[in-house]
Coordinates of C-alpha atoms and ligand atoms in Angstrom, one line a residue:
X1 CA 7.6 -47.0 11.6
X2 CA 9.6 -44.0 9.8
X3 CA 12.5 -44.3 8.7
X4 CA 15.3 -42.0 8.4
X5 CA 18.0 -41.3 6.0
X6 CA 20.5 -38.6 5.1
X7 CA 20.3 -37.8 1.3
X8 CA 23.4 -37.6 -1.7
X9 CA 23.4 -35.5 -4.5
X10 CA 20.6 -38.0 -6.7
X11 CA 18.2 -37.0 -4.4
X12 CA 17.3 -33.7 -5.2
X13 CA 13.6 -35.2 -6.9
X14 CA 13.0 -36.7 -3.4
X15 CA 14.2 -34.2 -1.2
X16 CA 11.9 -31.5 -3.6
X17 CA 8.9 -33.9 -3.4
X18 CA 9.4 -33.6 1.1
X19 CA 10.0 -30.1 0.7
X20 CA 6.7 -29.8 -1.2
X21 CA 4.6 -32.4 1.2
X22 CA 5.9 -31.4 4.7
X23 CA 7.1 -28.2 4.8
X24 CA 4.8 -25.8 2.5
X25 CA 2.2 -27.1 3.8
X26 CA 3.1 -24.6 6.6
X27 CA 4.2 -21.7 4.3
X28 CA 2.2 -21.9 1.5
X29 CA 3.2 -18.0 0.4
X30 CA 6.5 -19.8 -0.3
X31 CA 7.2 -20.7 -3.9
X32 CA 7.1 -24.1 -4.9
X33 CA 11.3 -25.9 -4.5
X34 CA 11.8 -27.5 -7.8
X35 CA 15.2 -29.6 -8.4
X36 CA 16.2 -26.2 -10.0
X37 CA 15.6 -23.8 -7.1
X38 CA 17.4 -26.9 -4.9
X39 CA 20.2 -26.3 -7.3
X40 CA 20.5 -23.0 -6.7
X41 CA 20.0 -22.8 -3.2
X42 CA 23.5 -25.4 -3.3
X43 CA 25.1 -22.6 -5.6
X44 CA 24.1 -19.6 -3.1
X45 CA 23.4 -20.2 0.1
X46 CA 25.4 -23.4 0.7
X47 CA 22.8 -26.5 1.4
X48 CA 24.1 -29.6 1.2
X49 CA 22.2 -32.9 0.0
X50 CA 24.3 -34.3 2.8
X51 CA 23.1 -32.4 5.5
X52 CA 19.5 -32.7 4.7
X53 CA 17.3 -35.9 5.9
X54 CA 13.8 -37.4 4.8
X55 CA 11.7 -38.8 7.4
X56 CA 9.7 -41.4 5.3
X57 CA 6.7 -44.0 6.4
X58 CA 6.8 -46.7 3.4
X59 CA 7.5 -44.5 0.3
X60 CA 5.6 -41.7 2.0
X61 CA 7.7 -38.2 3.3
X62 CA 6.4 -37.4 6.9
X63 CA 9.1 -35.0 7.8
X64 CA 11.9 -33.0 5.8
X65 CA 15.3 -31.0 7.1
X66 CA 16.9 -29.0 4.8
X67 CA 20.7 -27.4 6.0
X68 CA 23.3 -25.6 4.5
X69 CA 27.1 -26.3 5.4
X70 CA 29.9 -23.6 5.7
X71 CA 33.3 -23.9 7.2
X72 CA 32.0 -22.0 10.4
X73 CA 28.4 -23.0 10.8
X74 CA 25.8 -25.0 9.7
X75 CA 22.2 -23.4 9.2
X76 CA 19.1 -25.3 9.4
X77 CA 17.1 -23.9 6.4
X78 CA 13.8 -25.5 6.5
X79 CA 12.9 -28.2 9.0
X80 CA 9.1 -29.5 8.7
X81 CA 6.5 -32.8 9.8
X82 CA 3.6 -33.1 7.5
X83 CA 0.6 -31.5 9.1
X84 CA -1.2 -35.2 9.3
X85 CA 2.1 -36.3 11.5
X86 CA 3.2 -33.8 13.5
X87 CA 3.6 -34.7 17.8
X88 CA 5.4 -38.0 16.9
X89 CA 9.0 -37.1 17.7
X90 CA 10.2 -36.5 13.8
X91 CA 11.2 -33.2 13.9
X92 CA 13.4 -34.1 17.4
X93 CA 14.8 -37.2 15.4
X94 CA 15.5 -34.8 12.3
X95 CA 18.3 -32.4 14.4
X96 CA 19.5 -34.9 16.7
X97 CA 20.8 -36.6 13.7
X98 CA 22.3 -33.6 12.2
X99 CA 23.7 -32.9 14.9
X100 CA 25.3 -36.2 15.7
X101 CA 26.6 -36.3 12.1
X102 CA 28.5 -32.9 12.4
X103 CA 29.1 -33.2 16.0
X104 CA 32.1 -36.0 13.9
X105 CA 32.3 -34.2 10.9
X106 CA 32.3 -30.1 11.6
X107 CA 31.3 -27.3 11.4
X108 CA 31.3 -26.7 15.1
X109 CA 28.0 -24.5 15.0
X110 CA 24.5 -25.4 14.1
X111 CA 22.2 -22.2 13.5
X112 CA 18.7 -21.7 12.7
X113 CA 16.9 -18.8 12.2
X114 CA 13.0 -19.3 13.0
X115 CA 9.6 -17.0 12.5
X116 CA 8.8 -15.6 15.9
X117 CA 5.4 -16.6 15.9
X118 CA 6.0 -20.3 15.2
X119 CA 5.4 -21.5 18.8
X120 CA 5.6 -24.9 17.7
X121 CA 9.3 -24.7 15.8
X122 CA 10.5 -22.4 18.1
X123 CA 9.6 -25.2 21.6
X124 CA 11.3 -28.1 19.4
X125 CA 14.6 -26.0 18.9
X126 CA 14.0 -25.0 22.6
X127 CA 13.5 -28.6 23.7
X128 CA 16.4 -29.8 21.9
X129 CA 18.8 -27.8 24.1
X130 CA 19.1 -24.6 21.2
X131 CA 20.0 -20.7 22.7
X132 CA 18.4 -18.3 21.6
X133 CA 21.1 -15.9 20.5
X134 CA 19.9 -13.0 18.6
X135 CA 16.9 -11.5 17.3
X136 CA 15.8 -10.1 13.9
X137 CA 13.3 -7.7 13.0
X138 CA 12.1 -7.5 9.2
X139 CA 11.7 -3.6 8.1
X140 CA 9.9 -2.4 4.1
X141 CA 9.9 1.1 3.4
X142 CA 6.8 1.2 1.1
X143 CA 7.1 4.7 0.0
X144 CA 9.8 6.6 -0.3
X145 CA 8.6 9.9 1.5
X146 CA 9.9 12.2 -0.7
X147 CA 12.1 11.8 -4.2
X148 CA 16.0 13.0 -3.2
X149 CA 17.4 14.0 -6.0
X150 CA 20.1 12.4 -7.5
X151 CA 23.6 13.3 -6.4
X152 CA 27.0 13.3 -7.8
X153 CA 28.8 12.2 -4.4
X154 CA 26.9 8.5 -5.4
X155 CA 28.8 5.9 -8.0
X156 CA 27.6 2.3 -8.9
X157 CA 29.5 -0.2 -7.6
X158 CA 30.5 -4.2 -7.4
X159 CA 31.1 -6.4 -4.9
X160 CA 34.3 -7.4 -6.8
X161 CA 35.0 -3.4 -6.0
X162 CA 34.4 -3.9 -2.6
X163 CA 36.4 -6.6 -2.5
X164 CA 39.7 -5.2 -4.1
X165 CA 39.2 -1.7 -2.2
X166 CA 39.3 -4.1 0.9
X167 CA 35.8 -2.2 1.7
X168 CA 34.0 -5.7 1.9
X169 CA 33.2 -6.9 5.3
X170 CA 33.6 -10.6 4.9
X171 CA 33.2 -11.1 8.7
X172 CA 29.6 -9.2 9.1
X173 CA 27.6 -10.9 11.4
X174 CA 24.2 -11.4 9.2
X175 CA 21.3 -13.3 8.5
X176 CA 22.2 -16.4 6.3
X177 CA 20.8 -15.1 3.1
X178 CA 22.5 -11.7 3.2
X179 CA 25.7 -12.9 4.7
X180 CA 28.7 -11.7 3.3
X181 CA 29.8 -15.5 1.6
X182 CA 25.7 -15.8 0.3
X183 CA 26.5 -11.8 -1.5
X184 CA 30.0 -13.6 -2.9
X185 CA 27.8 -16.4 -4.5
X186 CA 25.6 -14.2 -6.0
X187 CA 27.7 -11.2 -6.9
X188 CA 26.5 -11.8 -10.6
X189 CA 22.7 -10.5 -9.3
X190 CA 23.9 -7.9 -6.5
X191 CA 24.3 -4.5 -7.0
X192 CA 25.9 -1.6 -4.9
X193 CA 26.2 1.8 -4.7
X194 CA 28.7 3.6 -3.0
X195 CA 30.5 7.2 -1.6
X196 CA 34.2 7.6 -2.4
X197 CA 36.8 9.7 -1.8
X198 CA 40.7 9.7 -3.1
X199 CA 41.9 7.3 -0.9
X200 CA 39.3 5.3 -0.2
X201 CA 35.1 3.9 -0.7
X202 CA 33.5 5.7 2.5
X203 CA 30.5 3.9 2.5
X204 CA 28.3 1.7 0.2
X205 CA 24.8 -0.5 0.0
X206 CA 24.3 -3.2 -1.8
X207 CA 20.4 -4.3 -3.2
X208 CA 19.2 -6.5 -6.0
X209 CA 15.5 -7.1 -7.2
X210 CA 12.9 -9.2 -6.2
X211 CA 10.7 -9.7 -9.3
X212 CA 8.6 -12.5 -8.0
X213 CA 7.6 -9.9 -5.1
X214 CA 8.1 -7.1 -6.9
X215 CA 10.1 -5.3 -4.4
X216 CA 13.8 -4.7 -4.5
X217 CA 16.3 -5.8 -1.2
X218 CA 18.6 -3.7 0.6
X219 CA 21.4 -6.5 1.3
X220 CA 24.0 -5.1 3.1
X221 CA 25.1 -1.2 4.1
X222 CA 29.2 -1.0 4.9
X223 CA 31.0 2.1 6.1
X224 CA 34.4 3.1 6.7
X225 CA 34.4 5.2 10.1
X226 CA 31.7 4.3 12.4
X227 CA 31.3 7.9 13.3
X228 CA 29.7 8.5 9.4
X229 CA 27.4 5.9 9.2
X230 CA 24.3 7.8 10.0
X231 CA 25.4 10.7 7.4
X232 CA 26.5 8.2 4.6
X233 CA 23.9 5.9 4.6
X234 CA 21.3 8.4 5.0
X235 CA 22.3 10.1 1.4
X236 CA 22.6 6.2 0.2
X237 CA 19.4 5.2 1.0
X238 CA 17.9 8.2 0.1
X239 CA 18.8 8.0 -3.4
X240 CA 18.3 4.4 -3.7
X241 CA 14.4 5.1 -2.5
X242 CA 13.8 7.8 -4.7
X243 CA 15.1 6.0 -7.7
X244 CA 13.0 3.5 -7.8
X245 CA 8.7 4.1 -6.8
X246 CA 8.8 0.2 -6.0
X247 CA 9.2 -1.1 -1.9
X248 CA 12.5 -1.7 -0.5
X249 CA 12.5 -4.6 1.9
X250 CA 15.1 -5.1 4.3
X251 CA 14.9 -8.3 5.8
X252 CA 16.5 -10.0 8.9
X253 CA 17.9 -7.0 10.5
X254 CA 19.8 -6.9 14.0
X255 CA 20.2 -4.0 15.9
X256 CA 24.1 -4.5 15.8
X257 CA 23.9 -4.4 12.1
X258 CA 22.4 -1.0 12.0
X259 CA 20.7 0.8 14.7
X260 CA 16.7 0.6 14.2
X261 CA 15.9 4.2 14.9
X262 CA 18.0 5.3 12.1
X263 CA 15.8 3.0 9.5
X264 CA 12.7 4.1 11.4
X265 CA 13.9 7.8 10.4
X266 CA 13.8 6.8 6.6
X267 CA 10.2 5.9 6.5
X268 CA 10.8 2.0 7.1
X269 CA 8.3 0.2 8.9
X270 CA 9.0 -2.7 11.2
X271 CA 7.8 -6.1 10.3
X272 CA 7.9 -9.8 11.9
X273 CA 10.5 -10.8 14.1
X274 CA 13.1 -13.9 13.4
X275 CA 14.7 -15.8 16.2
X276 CA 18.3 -17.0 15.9
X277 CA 19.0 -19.6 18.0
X278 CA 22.5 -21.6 18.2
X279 CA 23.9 -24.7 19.2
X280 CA 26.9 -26.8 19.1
X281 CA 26.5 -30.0 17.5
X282 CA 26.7 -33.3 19.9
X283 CA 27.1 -37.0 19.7
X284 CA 23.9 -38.8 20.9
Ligands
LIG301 C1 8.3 -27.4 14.2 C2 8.0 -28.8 13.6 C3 9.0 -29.1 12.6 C4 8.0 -29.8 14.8 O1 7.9 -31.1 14.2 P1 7.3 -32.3 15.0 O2 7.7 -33.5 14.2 O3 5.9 -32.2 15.3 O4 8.1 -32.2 16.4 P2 8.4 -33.4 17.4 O5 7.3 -34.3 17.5 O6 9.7 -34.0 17.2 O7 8.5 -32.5 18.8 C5 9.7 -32.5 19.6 C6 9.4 -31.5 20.7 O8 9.2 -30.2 20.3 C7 8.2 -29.5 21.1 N1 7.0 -29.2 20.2 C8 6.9 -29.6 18.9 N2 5.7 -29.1 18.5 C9 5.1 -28.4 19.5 C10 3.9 -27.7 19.7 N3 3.0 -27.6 18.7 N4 3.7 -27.2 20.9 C11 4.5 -27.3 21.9 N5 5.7 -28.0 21.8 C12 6.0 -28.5 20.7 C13 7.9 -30.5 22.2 O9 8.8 -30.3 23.2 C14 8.1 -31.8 21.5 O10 8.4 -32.9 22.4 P3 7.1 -33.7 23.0 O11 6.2 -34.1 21.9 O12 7.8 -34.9 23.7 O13 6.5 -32.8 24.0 C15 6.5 -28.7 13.0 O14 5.6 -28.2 14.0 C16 6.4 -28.0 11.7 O15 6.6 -28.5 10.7 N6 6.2 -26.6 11.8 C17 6.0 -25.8 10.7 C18 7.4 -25.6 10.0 C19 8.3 -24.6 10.8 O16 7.8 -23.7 11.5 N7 9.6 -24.8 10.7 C20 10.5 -24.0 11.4 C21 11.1 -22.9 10.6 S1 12.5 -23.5 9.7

C-alpha cells in the first residue's frame, strides 16, 4: 500500500530523489533537480515544500507532485508515477490532496500547464474535473534572417526601470515561468531593452540567456499604446536578433500575449503546444 505525505522544508533530499525516480523518467532531456535547483526553483518560481507530496511504497517513491504557491494561484509544476506504477490511481490521489489542502488554506486557483502531446497527463487533469483554459504554442527563431543594424532609438534597460517608469505590467497574463512576479524574482539575470521618449518608455523586451541550451529567451515584450506594438517590437526584436548569431526561444506564448502572425513575420518558427488548464481547489 502507498502511502502519502505532504513534505516541509527538510525534505528537499527526498523530494529531489522522487523528482529524479518518477518524473524524469518521462523527460529525460530535463536536467537532473538537485537540492540546489529545488532551492532555486523556491527562490524564483514560488514552489513550496508544502505544496508538493511523495507517493511512497515502503521507502520506495512511486509518484511525485511538485507545486508552486502565490497569493492568486497555485501551479502544479511537475506531477509524475514511476513508469513501473503508473494505472494505480497515484497521480488522481496526488491533486485531490492538493486540492483538498488549499481548497482550506488558499489560493483559490490551481493551474497546470501540460505538453500537448502527453495524452496520458492531460486525461488525468481531464478526469479530475480540470478546464482547459488556454493554449500555448512555443516559437525559436533560429536565424535571424538578416543582421539590422544597430539603432540609436534602442537603450538597455531593468526591470527595476520598468518598474519605477510604471512601464511594468505586473498583471500580464503569462506562462508561470515568464510571469511578471517569476521576472521580479529574477531581475538579477533578466535583461531588457527598451524605446523611450521624454515622457515616457514606449516599449521594451526583456531576454536573459540560456547557457545550458545555448539559446537566449525572449521573456516578456510591453508596450505603451496598443496601436505601436507591431512597429515597436518589430525594431526591438530586430535588433535583439541581429545582435546576437545564437537562437532566440520564446516559449509558452498565447495569442493574447502577442499576435502569432506578427512573430511568424520575424522568422520565428512555431514549436509544441502547452495546455493550460484551471481549477478551483475543493474539499474531498
Ligand atoms: C500523468 C501521470 C502523472 C498519471 O499518473 P498515474 O498515477 O498513472 O494516474 P492515475 O492512475 O491516478 O490515473 C487517474 C486517471 O487519469 C486518467 N489516465 C491516467 N493515465 C492515463 C492514460 N495513460 N491513458 C488514459 N487515461 C489515463 C484515467 O482517467 C485515470 O483513471 P482510471 O485509471 O480510473 O481510468 C503519469 O502518466 C505520468 O507520470 N506521466 C508523465 C509525466 C507527465 O506528463 N506529467 C504532466 C506534466 S506536469
Amino acid at each position: 500500500v502507498a502511502s502519502y505525505r505532504f513534505c516541509r522544508s527538510d525534505d528537499l533530499p527526498l523530494l529531489s530523489r522522487a523528482h529524479e525516480a518518477c518524473y524524469r523518467p518521462h523527460f529525460q532531456e530535463l536536467p537532473a533537480l538537485d537540492v540546489s535547483a529545488l532551492r532555486r526553483a523556491g527562490r524564483e518560481i514560488d514552489l513550496w515544500t508544502s505544496s508538493c507530496m511523495v507517493a511512497a511504497v515502503g521507502q520506495e517513491p512511486v509518484a511525485v507532485l511538485l507545486a508552486t504557491k502565490r497569493d492568486d494561484a497555485a501551479l502544479i509544476w511537475r506531477v509524475g508515477t514511476h513508469p513501473e506504477h503508473l494505472r494505480q490511481g497515484h497521480g488522481r490521489h496526488l491533486l485531490t490532496s492538493l486540492s483538498s489542502k488549499l481548497a482550506i488554506l488558499g489560493p483559490r486557483r490551481m493551474l497546470a500547464e501540460v505538453p500537448a502531446e502527453r495524452a496520458a497527463a492531460r486525461a488525468l487533469f481531464e478526469g479530475c474535473g480540470w478546464r482547459l483554459d488556454l493554449e500555448y504554442t512555443d516559437f525559436v527563431l533560429r536565424r535571424p534572417s538578416r543582421p539590422a543594424p544597430a539603432s540609436d532609438l534602442v537603450m538597455p534597460i531593468t526591470i527595476d526601470d520598468l518598474v519605477s517608469n510604471a512601464a511594468f505590467d505586473g498583471s500580464a497574463r503569462r506562462a508561470w515561468e515568464r510571469s511578471p512576479a517569476t521576472l521580479l524574482k529574477r531581475k538579477d539575470s533578466v535583461r531588457g531593452w527598451a524605446v523611450a521618449s521624454d515622457v515616457r518608455i514606449e516599449a521594451h523586451l526583456l531576454f536573459d540567456d540560456d547557457p545550458a541550451a545555448g539559446e537566449r529567451r525572449l521573456l516578456a515584450l510591453g508596450c505603451a499604446d496598443a496601436a505601436l506594438e507591431a512597429t515597436w517590437w518589430t525594431l526591438l526584436v530586430g535588433q535583439l536578433a541581429g545582435a546576437d548569431p545564437r537562437p532566440l526561444r520564446y516559449a509558452r506564448v498565447h495569442a493574447g500575449e502577442v499576435p502569432f502572425e506578427l512573430l511568424l513575420s520575424w522568422g520565428f518558427e512555431r514549436g509544441p503546444t502547452t495546455l493550460g488548464y484551471t481549477r478551483q481547489p475543493q474539499a474531498a
